């Protein structure tokens, strides 16, 4: 492989690396033109070899033709690159629109979930409030019934205590009365025994003297 083929291949690979997606054949042709413009070939043309006016004119014509070809290829590359940029921008816009649609869908679902959560929270709060009010009502009923039961118990306890005290006082009075009666009877019996003993003693004494 000659110098021109090697340099052409190198330039083509460089353009393929820089401008991705470009036509390989067009890139190779463009690289060939560049190599020829810079006279990189096996029989490189030097100023010493261009001796005659005919050779100089031919060289100028070839240079003009090559320059025109280079400009044409360059315009094609610019057009292709611009089209690629527009395609990339269009693709990015489509992706951005898709992202916006997905974001709108996410926002919509989030709003729906938020509304559902708020509705359920309000329902749970209302249910809790109803249950709490019912509990308060039952607690108030229990307090009222407890106070009534306590009042009834206190009243019954006071009545029972009064009855017990009255019965105890009655029993105590009866016991005292019975004890007094027994004491009086015992005293009477003692007096009677004393009188009897005294009478017997008097009778004995009188019998002794008589």
PDB file of C-alpha atoms in Angstrom:
ATOM      1  CA  UNK A   1       0.000   0.000   0.000  1.00  0.00           C
ATOM      2  CA  UNK A   2       1.385   3.388  -1.005  1.00  0.00           C
ATOM      3  CA  UNK A   3       1.673   6.578   1.024  1.00  0.00           C
ATOM      4  CA  UNK A   4      -1.469   8.061  -0.542  1.00  0.00           C
ATOM      5  CA  UNK A   5      -3.599   5.022   0.297  1.00  0.00           C
ATOM      6  CA  UNK A   6      -2.336   4.986   3.882  1.00  0.00           C
ATOM      7  CA  UNK A   7      -2.922   8.693   4.387  1.00  0.00           C
ATOM      8  CA  UNK A   8      -6.346   8.448   2.709  1.00  0.00           C
ATOM      9  CA  UNK A   9      -7.346   5.610   5.031  1.00  0.00           C
ATOM     10  CA  UNK A  10      -6.130   7.565   8.068  1.00  0.00           C
ATOM     11  CA  UNK A  11      -8.038  10.716   7.076  1.00  0.00           C
ATOM     12  CA  UNK A  12     -11.192   8.697   6.320  1.00  0.00           C
ATOM     13  CA  UNK A  13     -11.020   6.969   9.694  1.00  0.00           C
ATOM     14  CA  UNK A  14     -10.527  10.331  11.411  1.00  0.00           C
ATOM     15  CA  UNK A  15     -13.604  11.779   9.704  1.00  0.00           C
ATOM     16  CA  UNK A  16     -15.588   8.653  10.522  1.00  0.00           C
ATOM     17  CA  UNK A  17     -14.611   9.126  14.170  1.00  0.00           C
ATOM     18  CA  UNK A  18     -15.505  12.850  14.224  1.00  0.00           C
ATOM     19  CA  UNK A  19     -18.670  12.754  12.098  1.00  0.00           C
ATOM     20  CA  UNK A  20     -20.532   9.643  13.244  1.00  0.00           C
ATOM     21  CA  UNK A  21     -23.198   8.275  10.913  1.00  0.00           C
ATOM     22  CA  UNK A  22     -21.600   9.691   7.770  1.00  0.00           C
ATOM     23  CA  UNK A  23     -21.524   7.617   4.580  1.00  0.00           C
ATOM     24  CA  UNK A  24     -18.215   5.661   4.592  1.00  0.00           C
ATOM     25  CA  UNK A  25     -17.839   5.901   0.804  1.00  0.00           C
ATOM     26  CA  UNK A  26     -18.412   9.664   0.807  1.00  0.00           C
ATOM     27  CA  UNK A  27     -15.931  10.040   3.659  1.00  0.00           C
ATOM     28  CA  UNK A  28     -13.331   8.027   1.759  1.00  0.00           C
ATOM     29  CA  UNK A  29     -13.804  10.187  -1.332  1.00  0.00           C
ATOM     30  CA  UNK A  30     -13.506  13.343   0.744  1.00  0.00           C
ATOM     31  CA  UNK A  31     -10.334  12.045   2.373  1.00  0.00           C
ATOM     32  CA  UNK A  32      -8.914  11.187  -1.042  1.00  0.00           C
ATOM     33  CA  UNK A  33      -9.564  14.739  -2.193  1.00  0.00           C
ATOM     34  CA  UNK A  34      -7.825  16.161   0.863  1.00  0.00           C
ATOM     35  CA  UNK A  35      -4.817  13.913   0.367  1.00  0.00           C
ATOM     36  CA  UNK A  36      -4.549  14.973  -3.240  1.00  0.00           C
ATOM     37  CA  UNK A  37      -4.928  18.649  -2.321  1.00  0.00           C
ATOM     38  CA  UNK A  38      -1.942  18.411  -0.027  1.00  0.00           C
ATOM     39  CA  UNK A  39      -0.083  16.356  -2.616  1.00  0.00           C
ATOM     40  CA  UNK A  40       0.444  13.403  -0.257  1.00  0.00           C
ATOM     41  CA  UNK A  41       1.122  10.639  -2.779  1.00  0.00           C
ATOM     42  CA  UNK A  42       3.904   8.389  -3.934  1.00  0.00           C
ATOM     43  CA  UNK A  43       5.036  10.709  -6.738  1.00  0.00           C
ATOM     44  CA  UNK A  44       4.701  13.907  -4.680  1.00  0.00           C
ATOM     45  CA  UNK A  45       4.704  16.988  -6.872  1.00  0.00           C
ATOM     46  CA  UNK A  46       7.341  19.524  -5.870  1.00  0.00           C
ATOM     47  CA  UNK A  47       8.073  23.014  -7.150  1.00  0.00           C
ATOM     48  CA  UNK A  48      11.192  21.709  -8.872  1.00  0.00           C
ATOM     49  CA  UNK A  49       9.188  19.229 -10.947  1.00  0.00           C
ATOM     50  CA  UNK A  50       6.620  21.847 -12.082  1.00  0.00           C
ATOM     51  CA  UNK A  51       8.910  23.298 -14.736  1.00  0.00           C
ATOM     52  CA  UNK A  52       6.741  24.319 -17.567  1.00  0.00           C
ATOM     53  CA  UNK A  53       3.762  26.598 -17.843  1.00  0.00           C
ATOM     54  CA  UNK A  54       1.694  23.699 -19.153  1.00  0.00           C
ATOM     55  CA  UNK A  55       2.419  21.691 -16.055  1.00  0.00           C
ATOM     56  CA  UNK A  56       1.689  24.720 -13.876  1.00  0.00           C
ATOM     57  CA  UNK A  57      -1.600  25.382 -15.693  1.00  0.00           C
ATOM     58  CA  UNK A  58      -2.544  21.725 -15.432  1.00  0.00           C
ATOM     59  CA  UNK A  59      -1.674  21.780 -11.764  1.00  0.00           C
ATOM     60  CA  UNK A  60      -3.794  24.919 -11.221  1.00  0.00           C
ATOM     61  CA  UNK A  61      -6.720  23.368 -13.065  1.00  0.00           C
ATOM     62  CA  UNK A  62      -6.435  20.225 -11.022  1.00  0.00           C
ATOM     63  CA  UNK A  63      -6.179  22.290  -7.845  1.00  0.00           C
ATOM     64  CA  UNK A  64      -9.298  24.311  -8.801  1.00  0.00           C
ATOM     65  CA  UNK A  65     -11.191  21.108  -9.569  1.00  0.00           C
ATOM     66  CA  UNK A  66     -10.066  19.560  -6.319  1.00  0.00           C
ATOM     67  CA  UNK A  67     -10.967  22.726  -4.403  1.00  0.00           C
ATOM     68  CA  UNK A  68     -14.454  22.700  -5.934  1.00  0.00           C
ATOM     69  CA  UNK A  69     -14.839  19.039  -5.023  1.00  0.00           C
ATOM     70  CA  UNK A  70     -13.637  19.734  -1.487  1.00  0.00           C
ATOM     71  CA  UNK A  71     -16.086  22.620  -1.104  1.00  0.00           C
ATOM     72  CA  UNK A  72     -18.910  20.471  -2.426  1.00  0.00           C
ATOM     73  CA  UNK A  73     -18.058  17.610  -0.057  1.00  0.00           C
ATOM     74  CA  UNK A  74     -17.709  20.041   2.807  1.00  0.00           C
ATOM     75  CA  UNK A  75     -21.165  21.507   2.081  1.00  0.00           C
ATOM     76  CA  UNK A  76     -22.572  17.978   1.983  1.00  0.00           C
ATOM     77  CA  UNK A  77     -20.969  17.210   5.335  1.00  0.00           C
ATOM     78  CA  UNK A  78     -22.276  20.460   6.825  1.00  0.00           C
ATOM     79  CA  UNK A  79     -25.747  19.698   5.478  1.00  0.00           C
ATOM     80  CA  UNK A  80     -25.566  16.143   6.790  1.00  0.00           C
ATOM     81  CA  UNK A  81     -24.305  17.359  10.175  1.00  0.00           C
ATOM     82  CA  UNK A  82     -27.065  19.968  10.373  1.00  0.00           C
ATOM     83  CA  UNK A  83     -29.652  17.332   9.533  1.00  0.00           C
ATOM     84  CA  UNK A  84     -28.210  15.095  12.220  1.00  0.00           C
ATOM     85  CA  UNK A  85     -28.351  17.959  14.717  1.00  0.00           C
ATOM     86  CA  UNK A  86     -31.965  18.656  13.765  1.00  0.00           C
ATOM     87  CA  UNK A  87     -32.755  14.953  14.162  1.00  0.00           C
ATOM     88  CA  UNK A  88     -31.098  14.963  17.572  1.00  0.00           C
ATOM     89  CA  UNK A  89     -33.027  18.088  18.597  1.00  0.00           C
ATOM     90  CA  UNK A  90     -36.283  16.574  17.345  1.00  0.00           C
ATOM     91  CA  UNK A  91     -35.545  13.340  19.188  1.00  0.00           C
ATOM     92  CA  UNK A  92     -34.712  15.304  22.338  1.00  0.00           C
ATOM     93  CA  UNK A  93     -37.952  17.278  21.992  1.00  0.00           C
ATOM     94  CA  UNK A  94     -39.943  14.065  21.609  1.00  0.00           C
ATOM     95  CA  UNK A  95     -38.253  12.583  24.644  1.00  0.00           C
ATOM     96  CA  UNK A  96     -38.889  15.799  26.558  1.00  0.00           C
ATOM     97  CA  UNK A  97     -42.559  15.695  25.554  1.00  0.00           C
ATOM     98  CA  UNK A  98     -42.718  12.059  26.680  1.00  0.00           C
ATOM     99  CA  UNK A  99     -41.130  13.021  29.981  1.00  0.00           C
ATOM    100  CA  UNK A 100     -43.632  15.861  30.383  1.00  0.00           C
ATOM    101  CA  UNK A 101     -46.505  13.500  29.663  1.00  0.00           C
ATOM    102  CA  UNK A 102     -45.177  11.005  32.179  1.00  0.00           C
ATOM    103  CA  UNK A 103     -44.632  13.791  34.680  1.00  0.00           C
ATOM    104  CA  UNK A 104     -48.206  15.001  34.116  1.00  0.00           C
ATOM    105  CA  UNK A 105     -49.415  11.431  34.585  1.00  0.00           C
ATOM    106  CA  UNK A 106     -47.402  11.160  37.792  1.00  0.00           C
ATOM    107  CA  UNK A 107     -48.848  14.464  39.018  1.00  0.00           C
ATOM    108  CA  UNK A 108     -52.350  13.313  38.152  1.00  0.00           C
ATOM    109  CA  UNK A 109     -51.854  10.013  39.981  1.00  0.00           C
ATOM    110  CA  UNK A 110     -50.310  11.862  42.913  1.00  0.00           C
ATOM    111  CA  UNK A 111     -53.294  14.221  43.067  1.00  0.00           C
ATOM    112  CA  UNK A 112     -55.671  11.260  42.885  1.00  0.00           C
ATOM    113  CA  UNK A 113     -53.765   9.457  45.638  1.00  0.00           C
ATOM    114  CA  UNK A 114     -53.705  12.644  47.720  1.00  0.00           C
ATOM    115  CA  UNK A 115     -57.442  13.173  47.242  1.00  0.00           C
ATOM    116  CA  UNK A 116     -58.113   9.528  48.132  1.00  0.00           C
ATOM    117  CA  UNK A 117     -55.891   9.803  51.200  1.00  0.00           C
ATOM    118  CA  UNK A 118     -57.592  13.035  52.288  1.00  0.00           C
ATOM    119  CA  UNK A 119     -61.022  11.490  51.788  1.00  0.00           C
ATOM    120  CA  UNK A 120     -60.078   8.390  53.770  1.00  0.00           C
ATOM    121  CA  UNK A 121     -58.442  10.527  56.450  1.00  0.00           C
ATOM    122  CA  UNK A 122     -61.590  12.653  56.765  1.00  0.00           C
ATOM    123  CA  UNK A 123     -63.734   9.507  56.945  1.00  0.00           C
ATOM    124  CA  UNK A 124     -61.479   7.987  59.595  1.00  0.00           C
ATOM    125  CA  UNK A 125     -61.456  11.272  61.523  1.00  0.00           C
ATOM    126  CA  UNK A 126     -65.247  11.535  61.371  1.00  0.00           C
ATOM    127  CA  UNK A 127     -65.587   7.894  62.475  1.00  0.00           C
ATOM    128  CA  UNK A 128     -63.126   8.476  65.318  1.00  0.00           C
ATOM    129  CA  UNK A 129     -65.006  11.616  66.376  1.00  0.00           C
ATOM    130  CA  UNK A 130     -68.300   9.726  66.371  1.00  0.00           C
ATOM    131  CA  UNK A 131     -66.803   6.887  68.392  1.00  0.00           C
ATOM    132  CA  UNK A 132     -65.174   9.349  70.790  1.00  0.00           C
ATOM    133  CA  UNK A 133     -68.468  11.218  71.247  1.00  0.00           C
ATOM    134  CA  UNK A 134     -70.253   7.906  71.840  1.00  0.00           C
ATOM    135  CA  UNK A 135     -67.577   6.975  74.389  1.00  0.00           C
ATOM    136  CA  UNK A 136     -68.007  10.348  76.116  1.00  0.00           C
ATOM    137  CA  UNK A 137     -71.760   9.865  76.198  1.00  0.00           C
ATOM    138  CA  UNK A 138     -71.378   6.393  77.677  1.00  0.00           C
ATOM    139  CA  UNK A 139     -68.830   7.674  80.173  1.00  0.00           C
ATOM    140  CA  UNK A 140     -71.211  10.457  81.217  1.00  0.00           C
ATOM    141  CA  UNK A 141     -74.005   7.894  81.588  1.00  0.00           C
ATOM    142  CA  UNK A 142     -71.699   5.733  83.696  1.00  0.00           C
ATOM    143  CA  UNK A 143     -70.774   8.725  85.870  1.00  0.00           C
ATOM    144  CA  UNK A 144     -74.427   9.640  86.307  1.00  0.00           C
ATOM    145  CA  UNK A 145     -75.369   6.056  87.168  1.00  0.00           C
ATOM    146  CA  UNK A 146     -72.368   5.801  89.504  1.00  0.00           C
ATOM    147  CA  UNK A 147     -73.415   8.995  91.271  1.00  0.00           C
ATOM    148  CA  UNK A 148     -76.987   7.720  91.521  1.00  0.00           C
ATOM    149  CA  UNK A 149     -75.797   4.345  92.854  1.00  0.00           C
ATOM    150  CA  UNK A 150     -73.453   6.104  95.269  1.00  0.00           C
ATOM    151  CA  UNK A 151     -76.254   8.368  96.479  1.00  0.00           C
ATOM    152  CA  UNK A 152     -78.587   5.379  96.875  1.00  0.00           C
ATOM    153  CA  UNK A 153     -75.888   3.418  98.685  1.00  0.00           C
ATOM    154  CA  UNK A 154     -75.151   6.341 100.995  1.00  0.00           C
ATOM    155  CA  UNK A 155     -78.840   6.810 101.696  1.00  0.00           C
ATOM    156  CA  UNK A 156     -79.349   3.105 102.368  1.00  0.00           C
ATOM    157  CA  UNK A 157     -76.192   2.996 104.486  1.00  0.00           C
ATOM    158  CA  UNK A 158     -77.396   5.967 106.522  1.00  0.00           C
ATOM    159  CA  UNK A 159     -80.811   4.348 106.911  1.00  0.00           C
ATOM    160  CA  UNK A 160     -79.239   1.029 107.913  1.00  0.00           C
ATOM    161  CA  UNK A 161     -76.905   2.824 110.314  1.00  0.00           C
ATOM    162  CA  UNK A 162     -79.820   4.746 111.808  1.00  0.00           C
ATOM    163  CA  UNK A 163     -81.854   1.551 112.133  1.00  0.00           C
ATOM    164  CA  UNK A 164     -78.899  -0.274 113.658  1.00  0.00           C
ATOM    165  CA  UNK A 165     -78.282   2.546 116.105  1.00  0.00           C
ATOM    166  CA  UNK A 166     -81.944   2.672 117.022  1.00  0.00           C
ATOM    167  CA  UNK A 167     -82.116  -1.081 117.479  1.00  0.00           C
ATOM    168  CA  UNK A 168     -78.881  -1.032 119.482  1.00  0.00           C
ATOM    169  CA  UNK A 169     -80.222   1.736 121.677  1.00  0.00           C
ATOM    170  CA  UNK A 170     -83.465  -0.190 122.092  1.00  0.00           C
ATOM    171  CA  UNK A 171     -81.580  -3.375 122.957  1.00  0.00           C
ATOM    172  CA  UNK A 172     -79.350  -1.447 125.334  1.00  0.00           C
ATOM    173  CA  UNK A 173     -82.360   0.184 126.950  1.00  0.00           C
ATOM    174  CA  UNK A 174     -84.114  -3.170 127.268  1.00  0.00           C
ATOM    175  CA  UNK A 175     -80.971  -4.737 128.691  1.00  0.00           C
ATOM    176  CA  UNK A 176     -80.594  -1.928 131.198  1.00  0.00           C
ATOM    177  CA  UNK A 177     -84.244  -2.216 132.111  1.00  0.00           C
ATOM    178  CA  UNK A 178     -83.982  -5.963 132.562  1.00  0.00           C
ATOM    179  CA  UNK A 179     -80.774  -5.562 134.570  1.00  0.00           C
ATOM    180  CA  UNK A 180     -82.491  -2.986 136.805  1.00  0.00           C
ATOM    181  CA  UNK A 181     -85.470  -5.296 137.293  1.00  0.00           C
ATOM    182  CA  UNK A 182     -83.178  -8.207 138.097  1.00  0.00           C
ATOM    183  CA  UNK A 183     -81.218  -6.046 140.536  1.00  0.00           C
ATOM    184  CA  UNK A 184     -84.392  -4.902 142.231  1.00  0.00           C
ATOM    185  CA  UNK A 185     -85.699  -8.456 142.479  1.00  0.00           C
ATOM    186  CA  UNK A 186     -82.370  -9.668 143.781  1.00  0.00           C
ATOM    187  CA  UNK A 187     -82.398  -6.889 146.372  1.00  0.00           C
ATOM    188  CA  UNK A 188     -85.915  -7.835 147.398  1.00  0.00           C
ATOM    189  CA  UNK A 189     -84.896 -11.481 147.672  1.00  0.00           C
ATOM    190  CA  UNK A 190     -81.889 -10.514 149.793  1.00  0.00           C
ATOM    191  CA  UNK A 191     -84.137  -8.492 152.068  1.00  0.00           C
ATOM    192  CA  UNK A 192     -86.555 -11.359 152.300  1.00  0.00           C
ATOM    193  CA  UNK A 193     -83.751 -13.823 153.087  1.00  0.00           C
ATOM    194  CA  UNK A 194     -82.358 -11.419 155.640  1.00  0.00           C
ATOM    195  CA  UNK A 195     -85.716 -11.030 157.269  1.00  0.00           C
ATOM    196  CA  UNK A 196     -86.204 -14.795 157.241  1.00  0.00           C
ATOM    197  CA  UNK A 197     -82.787 -15.419 158.790  1.00  0.00           C
ATOM    198  CA  UNK A 198     -83.392 -12.701 161.342  1.00  0.00           C
ATOM    199  CA  UNK A 199     -86.753 -14.165 162.214  1.00  0.00           C
ATOM    200  CA  UNK A 200     -85.203 -17.599 162.639  1.00  0.00           C
ATOM    201  CA  UNK A 201     -82.474 -16.193 164.851  1.00  0.00           C
ATOM    202  CA  UNK A 202     -85.016 -14.343 166.951  1.00  0.00           C
ATOM    203  CA  UNK A 203     -87.087 -17.493 167.216  1.00  0.00           C
ATOM    204  CA  UNK A 204     -84.028 -19.473 168.285  1.00  0.00           C
ATOM    205  CA  UNK A 205     -83.071 -16.893 170.857  1.00  0.00           C
ATOM    206  CA  UNK A 206     -86.566 -16.701 172.227  1.00  0.00           C
ATOM    207  CA  UNK A 207     -86.743 -20.486 172.349  1.00  0.00           C
ATOM    208  CA  UNK A 208     -83.500 -20.579 174.286  1.00  0.00           C
ATOM    209  CA  UNK A 209     -84.700 -18.171 176.973  1.00  0.00           C
ATOM    210  CA  UNK A 210     -88.037 -19.739 177.205  1.00  0.00           C
TER     211      UNK A 210
END
